[in-house]
PDB file of C-alpha atoms in Angstrom:
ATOM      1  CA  UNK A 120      48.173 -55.609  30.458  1.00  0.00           C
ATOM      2  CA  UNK A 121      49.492 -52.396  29.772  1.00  0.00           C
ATOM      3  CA  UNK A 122      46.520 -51.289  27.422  1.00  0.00           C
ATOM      4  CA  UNK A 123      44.335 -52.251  30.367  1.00  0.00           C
ATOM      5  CA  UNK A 124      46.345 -49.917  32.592  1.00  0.00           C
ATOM      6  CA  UNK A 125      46.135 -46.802  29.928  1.00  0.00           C
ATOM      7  CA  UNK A 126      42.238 -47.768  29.375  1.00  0.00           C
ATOM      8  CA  UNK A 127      41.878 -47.065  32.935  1.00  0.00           C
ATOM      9  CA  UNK A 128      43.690 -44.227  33.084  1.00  0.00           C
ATOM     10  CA  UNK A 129      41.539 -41.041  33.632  1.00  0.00           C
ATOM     11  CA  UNK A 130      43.126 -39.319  30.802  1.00  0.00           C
ATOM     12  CA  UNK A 131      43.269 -41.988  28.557  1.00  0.00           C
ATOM     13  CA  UNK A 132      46.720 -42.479  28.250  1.00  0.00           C
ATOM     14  CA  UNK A 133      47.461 -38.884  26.740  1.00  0.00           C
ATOM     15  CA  UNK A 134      50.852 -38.067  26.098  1.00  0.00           C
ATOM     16  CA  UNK A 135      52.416 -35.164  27.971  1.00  0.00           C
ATOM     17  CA  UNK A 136      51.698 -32.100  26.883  1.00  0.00           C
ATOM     18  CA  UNK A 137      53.223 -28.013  26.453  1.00  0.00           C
ATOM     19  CA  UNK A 138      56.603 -26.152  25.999  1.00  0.00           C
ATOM     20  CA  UNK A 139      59.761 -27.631  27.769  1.00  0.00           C
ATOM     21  CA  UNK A 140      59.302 -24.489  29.858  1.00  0.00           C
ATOM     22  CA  UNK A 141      55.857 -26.182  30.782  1.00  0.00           C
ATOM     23  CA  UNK A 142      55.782 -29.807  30.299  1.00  0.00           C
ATOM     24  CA  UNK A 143      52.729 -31.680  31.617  1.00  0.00           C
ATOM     25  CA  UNK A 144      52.579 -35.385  32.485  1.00  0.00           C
ATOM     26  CA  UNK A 145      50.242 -37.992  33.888  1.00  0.00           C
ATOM     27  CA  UNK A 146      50.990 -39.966  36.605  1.00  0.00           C
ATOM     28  CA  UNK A 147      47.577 -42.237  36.764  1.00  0.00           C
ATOM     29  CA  UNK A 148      48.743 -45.545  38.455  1.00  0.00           C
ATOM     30  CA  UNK A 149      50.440 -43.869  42.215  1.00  0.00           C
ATOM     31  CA  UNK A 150      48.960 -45.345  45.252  1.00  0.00           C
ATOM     32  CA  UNK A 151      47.233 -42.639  47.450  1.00  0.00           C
ATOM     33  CA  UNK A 152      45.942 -43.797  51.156  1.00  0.00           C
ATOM     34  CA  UNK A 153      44.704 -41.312  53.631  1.00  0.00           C
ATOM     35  CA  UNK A 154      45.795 -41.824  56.447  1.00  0.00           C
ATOM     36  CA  UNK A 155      44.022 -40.631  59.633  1.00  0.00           C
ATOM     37  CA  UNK A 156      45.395 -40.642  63.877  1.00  0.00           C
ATOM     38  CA  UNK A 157      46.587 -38.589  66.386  1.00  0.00           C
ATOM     39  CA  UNK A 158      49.882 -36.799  65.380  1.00  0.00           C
ATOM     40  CA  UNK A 159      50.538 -36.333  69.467  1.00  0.00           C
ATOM     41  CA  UNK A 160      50.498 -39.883  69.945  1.00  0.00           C
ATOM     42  CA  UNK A 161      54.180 -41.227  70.018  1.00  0.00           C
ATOM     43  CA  UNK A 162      52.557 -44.711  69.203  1.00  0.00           C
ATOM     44  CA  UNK A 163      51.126 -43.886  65.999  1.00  0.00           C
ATOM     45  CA  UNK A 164      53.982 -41.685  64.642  1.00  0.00           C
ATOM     46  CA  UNK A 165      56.214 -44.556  65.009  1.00  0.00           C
ATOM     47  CA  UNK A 166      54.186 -47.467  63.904  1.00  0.00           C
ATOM     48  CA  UNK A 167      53.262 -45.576  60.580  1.00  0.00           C
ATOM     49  CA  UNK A 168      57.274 -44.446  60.601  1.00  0.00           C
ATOM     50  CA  UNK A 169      58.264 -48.746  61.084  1.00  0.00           C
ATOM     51  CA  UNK A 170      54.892 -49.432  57.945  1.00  0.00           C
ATOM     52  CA  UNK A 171      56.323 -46.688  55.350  1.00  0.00           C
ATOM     53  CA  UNK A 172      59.277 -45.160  55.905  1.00  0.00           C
ATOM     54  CA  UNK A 173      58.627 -42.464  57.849  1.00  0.00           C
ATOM     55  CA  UNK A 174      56.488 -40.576  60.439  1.00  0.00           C
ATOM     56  CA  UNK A 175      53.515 -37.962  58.932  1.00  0.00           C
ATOM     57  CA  UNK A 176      55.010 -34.484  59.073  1.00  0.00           C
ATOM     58  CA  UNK A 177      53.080 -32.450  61.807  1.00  0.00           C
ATOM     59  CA  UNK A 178      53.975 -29.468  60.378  1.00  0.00           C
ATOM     60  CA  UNK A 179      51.455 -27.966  58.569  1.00  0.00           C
ATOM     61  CA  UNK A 180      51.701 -27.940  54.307  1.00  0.00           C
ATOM     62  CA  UNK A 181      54.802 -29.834  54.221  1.00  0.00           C
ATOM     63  CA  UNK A 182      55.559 -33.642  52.883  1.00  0.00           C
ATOM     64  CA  UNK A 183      58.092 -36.516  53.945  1.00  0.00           C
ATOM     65  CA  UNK A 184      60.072 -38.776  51.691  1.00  0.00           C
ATOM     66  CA  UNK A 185      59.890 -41.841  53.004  1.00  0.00           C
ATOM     67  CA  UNK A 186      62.116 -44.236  50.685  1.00  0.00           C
ATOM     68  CA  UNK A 187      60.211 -44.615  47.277  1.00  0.00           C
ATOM     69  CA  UNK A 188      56.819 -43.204  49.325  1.00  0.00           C
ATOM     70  CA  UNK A 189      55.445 -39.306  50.029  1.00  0.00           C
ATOM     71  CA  UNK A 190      53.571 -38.673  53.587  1.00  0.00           C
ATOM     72  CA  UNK A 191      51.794 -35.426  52.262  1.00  0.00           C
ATOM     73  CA  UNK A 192      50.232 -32.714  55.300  1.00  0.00           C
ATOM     74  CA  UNK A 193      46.697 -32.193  54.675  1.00  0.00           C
ATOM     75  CA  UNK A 194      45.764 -31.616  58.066  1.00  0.00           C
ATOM     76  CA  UNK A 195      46.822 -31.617  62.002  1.00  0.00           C
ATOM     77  CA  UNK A 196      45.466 -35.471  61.739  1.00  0.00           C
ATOM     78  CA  UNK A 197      45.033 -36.415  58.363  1.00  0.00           C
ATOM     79  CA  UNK A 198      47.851 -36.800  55.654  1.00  0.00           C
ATOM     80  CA  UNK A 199      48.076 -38.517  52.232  1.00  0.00           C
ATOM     81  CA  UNK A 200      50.653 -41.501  51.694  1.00  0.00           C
ATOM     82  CA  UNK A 201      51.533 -41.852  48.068  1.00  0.00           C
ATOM     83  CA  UNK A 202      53.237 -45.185  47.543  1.00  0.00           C
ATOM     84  CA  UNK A 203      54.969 -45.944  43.771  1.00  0.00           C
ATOM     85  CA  UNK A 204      52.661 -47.823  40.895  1.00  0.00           C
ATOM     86  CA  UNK A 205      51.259 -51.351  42.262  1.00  0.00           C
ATOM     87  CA  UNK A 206      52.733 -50.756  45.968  1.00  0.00           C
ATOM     88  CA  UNK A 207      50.039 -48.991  47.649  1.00  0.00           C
ATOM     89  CA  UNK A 208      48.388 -52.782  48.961  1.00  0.00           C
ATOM     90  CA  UNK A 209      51.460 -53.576  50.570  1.00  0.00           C
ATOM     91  CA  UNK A 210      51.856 -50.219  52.162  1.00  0.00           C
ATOM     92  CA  UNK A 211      47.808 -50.383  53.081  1.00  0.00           C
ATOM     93  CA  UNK A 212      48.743 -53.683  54.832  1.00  0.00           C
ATOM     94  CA  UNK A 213      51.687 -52.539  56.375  1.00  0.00           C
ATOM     95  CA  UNK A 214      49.996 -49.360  57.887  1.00  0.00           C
ATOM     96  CA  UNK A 215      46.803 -51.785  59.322  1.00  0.00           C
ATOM     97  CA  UNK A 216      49.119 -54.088  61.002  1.00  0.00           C
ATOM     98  CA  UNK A 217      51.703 -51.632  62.633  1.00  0.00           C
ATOM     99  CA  UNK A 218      48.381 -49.580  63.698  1.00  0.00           C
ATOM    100  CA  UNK A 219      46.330 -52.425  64.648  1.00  0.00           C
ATOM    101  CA  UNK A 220      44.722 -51.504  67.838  1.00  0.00           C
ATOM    102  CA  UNK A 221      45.392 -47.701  67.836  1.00  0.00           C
ATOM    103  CA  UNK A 222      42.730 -45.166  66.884  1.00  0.00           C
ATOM    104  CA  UNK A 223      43.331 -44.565  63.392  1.00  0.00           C
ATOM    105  CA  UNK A 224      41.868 -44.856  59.577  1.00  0.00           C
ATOM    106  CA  UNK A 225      43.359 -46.088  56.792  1.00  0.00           C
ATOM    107  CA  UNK A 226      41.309 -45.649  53.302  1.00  0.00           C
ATOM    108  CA  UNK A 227      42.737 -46.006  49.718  1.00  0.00           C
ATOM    109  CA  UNK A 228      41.704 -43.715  47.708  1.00  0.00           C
ATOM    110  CA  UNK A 229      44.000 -44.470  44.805  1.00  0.00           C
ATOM    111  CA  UNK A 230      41.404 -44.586  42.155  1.00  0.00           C
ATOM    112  CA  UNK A 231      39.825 -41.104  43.364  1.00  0.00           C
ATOM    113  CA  UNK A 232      42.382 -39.037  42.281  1.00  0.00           C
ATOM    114  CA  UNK A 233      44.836 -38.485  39.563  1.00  0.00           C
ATOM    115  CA  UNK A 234      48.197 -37.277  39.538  1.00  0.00           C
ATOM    116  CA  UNK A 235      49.514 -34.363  36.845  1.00  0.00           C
ATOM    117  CA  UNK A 236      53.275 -33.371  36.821  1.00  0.00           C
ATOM    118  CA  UNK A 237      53.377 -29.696  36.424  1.00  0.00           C
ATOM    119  CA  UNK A 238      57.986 -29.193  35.531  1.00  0.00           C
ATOM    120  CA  UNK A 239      59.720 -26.615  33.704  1.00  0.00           C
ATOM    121  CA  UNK A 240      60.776 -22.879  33.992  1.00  0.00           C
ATOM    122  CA  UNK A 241      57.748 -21.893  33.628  1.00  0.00           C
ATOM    123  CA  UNK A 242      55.600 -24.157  35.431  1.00  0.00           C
ATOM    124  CA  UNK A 243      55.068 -21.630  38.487  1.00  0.00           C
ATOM    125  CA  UNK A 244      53.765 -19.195  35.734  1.00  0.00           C
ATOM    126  CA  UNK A 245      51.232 -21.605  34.336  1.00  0.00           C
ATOM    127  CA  UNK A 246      49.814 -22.739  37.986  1.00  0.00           C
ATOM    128  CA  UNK A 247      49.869 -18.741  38.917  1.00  0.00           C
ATOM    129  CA  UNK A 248      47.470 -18.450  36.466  1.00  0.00           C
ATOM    130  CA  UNK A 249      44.809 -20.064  37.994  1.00  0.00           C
ATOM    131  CA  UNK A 250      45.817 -20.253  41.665  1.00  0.00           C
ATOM    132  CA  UNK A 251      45.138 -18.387  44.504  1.00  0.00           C
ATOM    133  CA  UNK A 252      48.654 -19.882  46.252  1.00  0.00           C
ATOM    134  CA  UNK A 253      50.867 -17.764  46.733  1.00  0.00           C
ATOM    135  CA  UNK A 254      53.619 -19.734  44.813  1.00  0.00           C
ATOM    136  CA  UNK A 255      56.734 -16.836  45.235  1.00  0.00           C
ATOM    137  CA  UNK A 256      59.566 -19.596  46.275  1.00  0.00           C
ATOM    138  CA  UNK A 257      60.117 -17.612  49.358  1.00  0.00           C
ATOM    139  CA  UNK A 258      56.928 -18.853  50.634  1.00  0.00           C
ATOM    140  CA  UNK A 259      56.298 -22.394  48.464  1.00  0.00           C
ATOM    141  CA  UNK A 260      58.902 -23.949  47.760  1.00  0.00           C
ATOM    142  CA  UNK A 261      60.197 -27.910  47.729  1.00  0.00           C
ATOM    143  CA  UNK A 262      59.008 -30.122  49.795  1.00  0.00           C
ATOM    144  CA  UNK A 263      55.780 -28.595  50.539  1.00  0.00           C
ATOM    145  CA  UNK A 264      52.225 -28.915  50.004  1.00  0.00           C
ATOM    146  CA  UNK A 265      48.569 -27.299  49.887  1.00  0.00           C
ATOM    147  CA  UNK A 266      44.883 -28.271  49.608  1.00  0.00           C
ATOM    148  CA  UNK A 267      43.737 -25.323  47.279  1.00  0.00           C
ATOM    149  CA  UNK A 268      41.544 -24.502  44.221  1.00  0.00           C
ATOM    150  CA  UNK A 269      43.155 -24.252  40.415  1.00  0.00           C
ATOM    151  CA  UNK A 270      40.909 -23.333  37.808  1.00  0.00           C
ATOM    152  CA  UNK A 271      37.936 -23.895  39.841  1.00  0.00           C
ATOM    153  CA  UNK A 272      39.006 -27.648  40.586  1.00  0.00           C
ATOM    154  CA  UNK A 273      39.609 -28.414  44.117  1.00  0.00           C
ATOM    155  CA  UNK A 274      43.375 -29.875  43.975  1.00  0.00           C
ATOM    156  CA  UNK A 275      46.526 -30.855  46.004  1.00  0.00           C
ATOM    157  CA  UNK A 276      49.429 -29.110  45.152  1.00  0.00           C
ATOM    158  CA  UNK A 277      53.263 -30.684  46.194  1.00  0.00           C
ATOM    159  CA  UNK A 278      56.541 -28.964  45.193  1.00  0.00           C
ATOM    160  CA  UNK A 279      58.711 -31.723  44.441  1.00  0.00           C
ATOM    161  CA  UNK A 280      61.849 -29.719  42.897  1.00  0.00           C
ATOM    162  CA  UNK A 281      63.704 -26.129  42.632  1.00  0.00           C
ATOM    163  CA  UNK A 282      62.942 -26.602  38.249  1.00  0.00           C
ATOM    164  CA  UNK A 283      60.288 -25.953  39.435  1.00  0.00           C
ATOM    165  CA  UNK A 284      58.250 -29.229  39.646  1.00  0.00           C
ATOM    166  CA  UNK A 285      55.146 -29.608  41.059  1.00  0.00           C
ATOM    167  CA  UNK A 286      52.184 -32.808  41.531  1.00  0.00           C
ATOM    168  CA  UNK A 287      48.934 -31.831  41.087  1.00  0.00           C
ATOM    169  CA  UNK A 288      45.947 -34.683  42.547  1.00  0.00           C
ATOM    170  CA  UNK A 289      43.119 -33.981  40.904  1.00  0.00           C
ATOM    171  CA  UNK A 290      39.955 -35.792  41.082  1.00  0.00           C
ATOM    172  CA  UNK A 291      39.377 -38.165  38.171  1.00  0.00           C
ATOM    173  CA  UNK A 292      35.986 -36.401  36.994  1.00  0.00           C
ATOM    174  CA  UNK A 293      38.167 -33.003  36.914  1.00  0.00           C
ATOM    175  CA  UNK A 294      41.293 -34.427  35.007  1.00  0.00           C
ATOM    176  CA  UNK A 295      39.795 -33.297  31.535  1.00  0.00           C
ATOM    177  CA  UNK A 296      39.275 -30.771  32.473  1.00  0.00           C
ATOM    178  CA  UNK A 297      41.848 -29.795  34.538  1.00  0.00           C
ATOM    179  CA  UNK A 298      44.584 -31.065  31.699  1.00  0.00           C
ATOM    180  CA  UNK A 299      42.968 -28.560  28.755  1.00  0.00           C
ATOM    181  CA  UNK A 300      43.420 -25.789  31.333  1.00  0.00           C
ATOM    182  CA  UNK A 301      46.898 -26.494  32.252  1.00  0.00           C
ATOM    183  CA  UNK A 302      47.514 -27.331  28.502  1.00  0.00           C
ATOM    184  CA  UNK A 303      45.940 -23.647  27.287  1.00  0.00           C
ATOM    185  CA  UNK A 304      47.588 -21.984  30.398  1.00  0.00           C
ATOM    186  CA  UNK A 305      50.969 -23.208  29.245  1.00  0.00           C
ATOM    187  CA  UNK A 306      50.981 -22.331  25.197  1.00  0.00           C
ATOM    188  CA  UNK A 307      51.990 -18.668  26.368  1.00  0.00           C
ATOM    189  CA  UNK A 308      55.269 -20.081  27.164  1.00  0.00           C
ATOM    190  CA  UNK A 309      55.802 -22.310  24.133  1.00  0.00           C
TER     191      UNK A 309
END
């Protein structure tokens, strides 16, 4: 099963990649649901808090931890739920019954988009590079999130850790790409 798994894999099961001050690593398999509804709605924010964890942040570019799951801002109605490898059914289910009858959407998108670990001393350098973020920890820092572009590829950006660590969700036709960038970006720093 696991050769399966890699075959689907967008980047074909590549090993991570760069310095240790710019380490790069695929994380294919996450579950990622959008998750649509009205943020002023008590309702909602506690029946997705009793499905996941947690309610959606309402504040804007920031993330939640909800137990082993991530409740990502992407706008003042619309976040991203990333649920650990295999999960993201039971989390779909658990969001459709907890919201059943309230105005709200629930999509998975899991096989859209790609994540890439971005960790090391110099990962702010390498995303710098190619960002138009400004990524200066006063102003990003863990925790938080941004829809933005990074060489030319329309990404998601979340800060999960002071090394600094950040996930990057890429769309699948973009992960070639967006890997060889990252990958030439970081050799500066090797």
């Amino acid at each position: 099963m696991a050769d399966a798994i890699t075959e689907m894999s967008p980047l074909g099961g590549r090993a991570g990649s760069g310095a240790d001050t710019a380490v790069i690593v695929e994380h294919p398999h996450l579950g990622k649901i959008n998750l649509r509804g009205d943020s002023g709605d008590q309702a909602f924010m506690d029946a997705v808090a009793a499905a996941v964890g947690a309610a959606p942040p309402v504040e804007a570019n920031t993330s939640v931890k909800a137990g082993k799951n991530n409740i990502l801002w992407l706008g003042p109605d619309e976040w991203l739920v990333i649920t650990p490898e295999g999960t993201q059914g039971a989390a779909e289910e658990a969001l459709r019954s907890a919201l059943e009858g309230q105005h709200a959407s629930i999509i998975d998108g899991s096989d859209a988009r790609t994540m890439i670990r971005l960790h090391g001393a110099h990962a702010r350098d390498v995303l710098m590079k190619g960002c138009p973020l400004d990524l200066h920890p006063r102003t990003f820092g863990p925790g938080q999130c941004a829809q933005s572009i990074l060489a030319k590829a329309d990404v998601l950006i979340h800060q999960t850790g002071d090394a600094p660590t950040y996930d990057i969700y890429v769309l699948c036709s973009f992960s070639r790409y967006l890997w060889d960038w990252l990958a030439d970006a970081a050799k500066e720093f090797s």
